[in-house]
Short mmCIF file of C-alpha atoms in Angstrom, two decimals:
data_model
loop_
_atom_site.label_atom_id
_atom_site.label_comp_id
_atom_site.label_asym_id
_atom_site.label_seq_id
_atom_site.Cartn_x
_atom_site.Cartn_y
_atom_site.Cartn_z
CA UNK A 1 136.86 92.80 99.16
CA UNK A 2 134.00 95.29 98.82
CA UNK A 3 131.66 93.02 100.82
CA UNK A 4 134.25 92.86 103.61
CA UNK A 5 134.42 96.67 103.69
CA UNK A 6 130.64 96.89 103.92
CA UNK A 7 130.53 94.38 106.77
CA UNK A 8 133.34 96.20 108.58
CA UNK A 9 131.55 99.54 108.17
CA UNK A 10 128.30 98.01 109.43
CA UNK A 11 129.98 96.49 112.49
CA UNK A 12 131.77 99.77 113.16
CA UNK A 13 128.46 101.62 112.99
CA UNK A 14 126.80 99.15 115.33
CA UNK A 15 129.67 99.51 117.79
CA UNK A 16 129.62 103.29 117.60
CA UNK A 17 125.85 103.31 118.11
CA UNK A 18 126.10 101.07 121.15
CA UNK A 19 128.83 103.22 122.65
CA UNK A 20 126.84 106.39 121.92
CA UNK A 21 123.86 104.86 123.69
CA UNK A 22 126.00 104.13 126.71
CA UNK A 23 127.56 107.59 126.69
CA UNK A 24 124.20 109.35 126.57
CA UNK A 25 122.54 107.10 129.13
CA UNK A 26 121.41 108.84 132.30
CA UNK A 27 124.27 107.54 134.44
CA UNK A 28 127.27 109.18 136.00
CA UNK A 29 130.35 109.35 133.81
CA UNK A 30 132.33 107.27 136.28
CA UNK A 31 129.79 104.43 136.06
CA UNK A 32 129.77 104.63 132.27
CA UNK A 33 133.57 104.51 132.06
CA UNK A 34 133.59 101.52 134.43
CA UNK A 35 131.10 99.67 132.22
CA UNK A 36 133.10 100.41 129.07
CA UNK A 37 136.30 99.26 130.79
CA UNK A 38 134.54 96.05 131.86
CA UNK A 39 133.45 95.26 128.30
CA UNK A 40 136.94 95.99 126.95
CA UNK A 41 138.57 93.80 129.63
CA UNK A 42 136.30 90.91 128.67
CA UNK A 43 137.64 91.29 125.13
CA UNK A 44 141.24 91.29 126.38
CA UNK A 45 141.81 95.05 126.03
CA UNK A 46 143.19 96.78 129.10
CA UNK A 47 143.32 100.57 129.36
CA UNK A 48 144.47 102.77 132.20
CA UNK A 49 142.28 105.66 133.37
CA UNK A 50 143.89 108.25 131.08
CA UNK A 51 143.57 105.98 128.04
CA UNK A 52 139.93 105.27 128.92
CA UNK A 53 139.15 108.98 129.20
CA UNK A 54 140.84 109.60 125.84
CA UNK A 55 138.79 106.81 124.26
CA UNK A 56 135.55 108.20 125.69
CA UNK A 57 136.45 111.70 124.45
CA UNK A 58 137.23 110.38 120.96
CA UNK A 59 133.96 108.47 120.79
CA UNK A 60 131.98 111.45 122.05
CA UNK A 61 133.61 113.66 119.39
CA UNK A 62 132.77 111.14 116.67
CA UNK A 63 129.16 110.99 117.82
CA UNK A 64 128.91 114.78 117.97
CA UNK A 65 130.40 115.09 114.46
CA UNK A 66 127.93 112.51 113.16
CA UNK A 67 124.95 114.56 114.35
#
């Protein structure tokens, strides 16, 4: 069970790092949100605009707290 937790933590960190890279990329926020929505749709996750903005805000807060 401990190995599974380590793998889950690693994958979570990789995901958070990728999202942080996208968030801090030199693109407009609208373009970034569209790209995130595209990736989520490919994975079968559909969010409306408000939910997407909440997700982006949560991720940005996590990244800021991690610094």
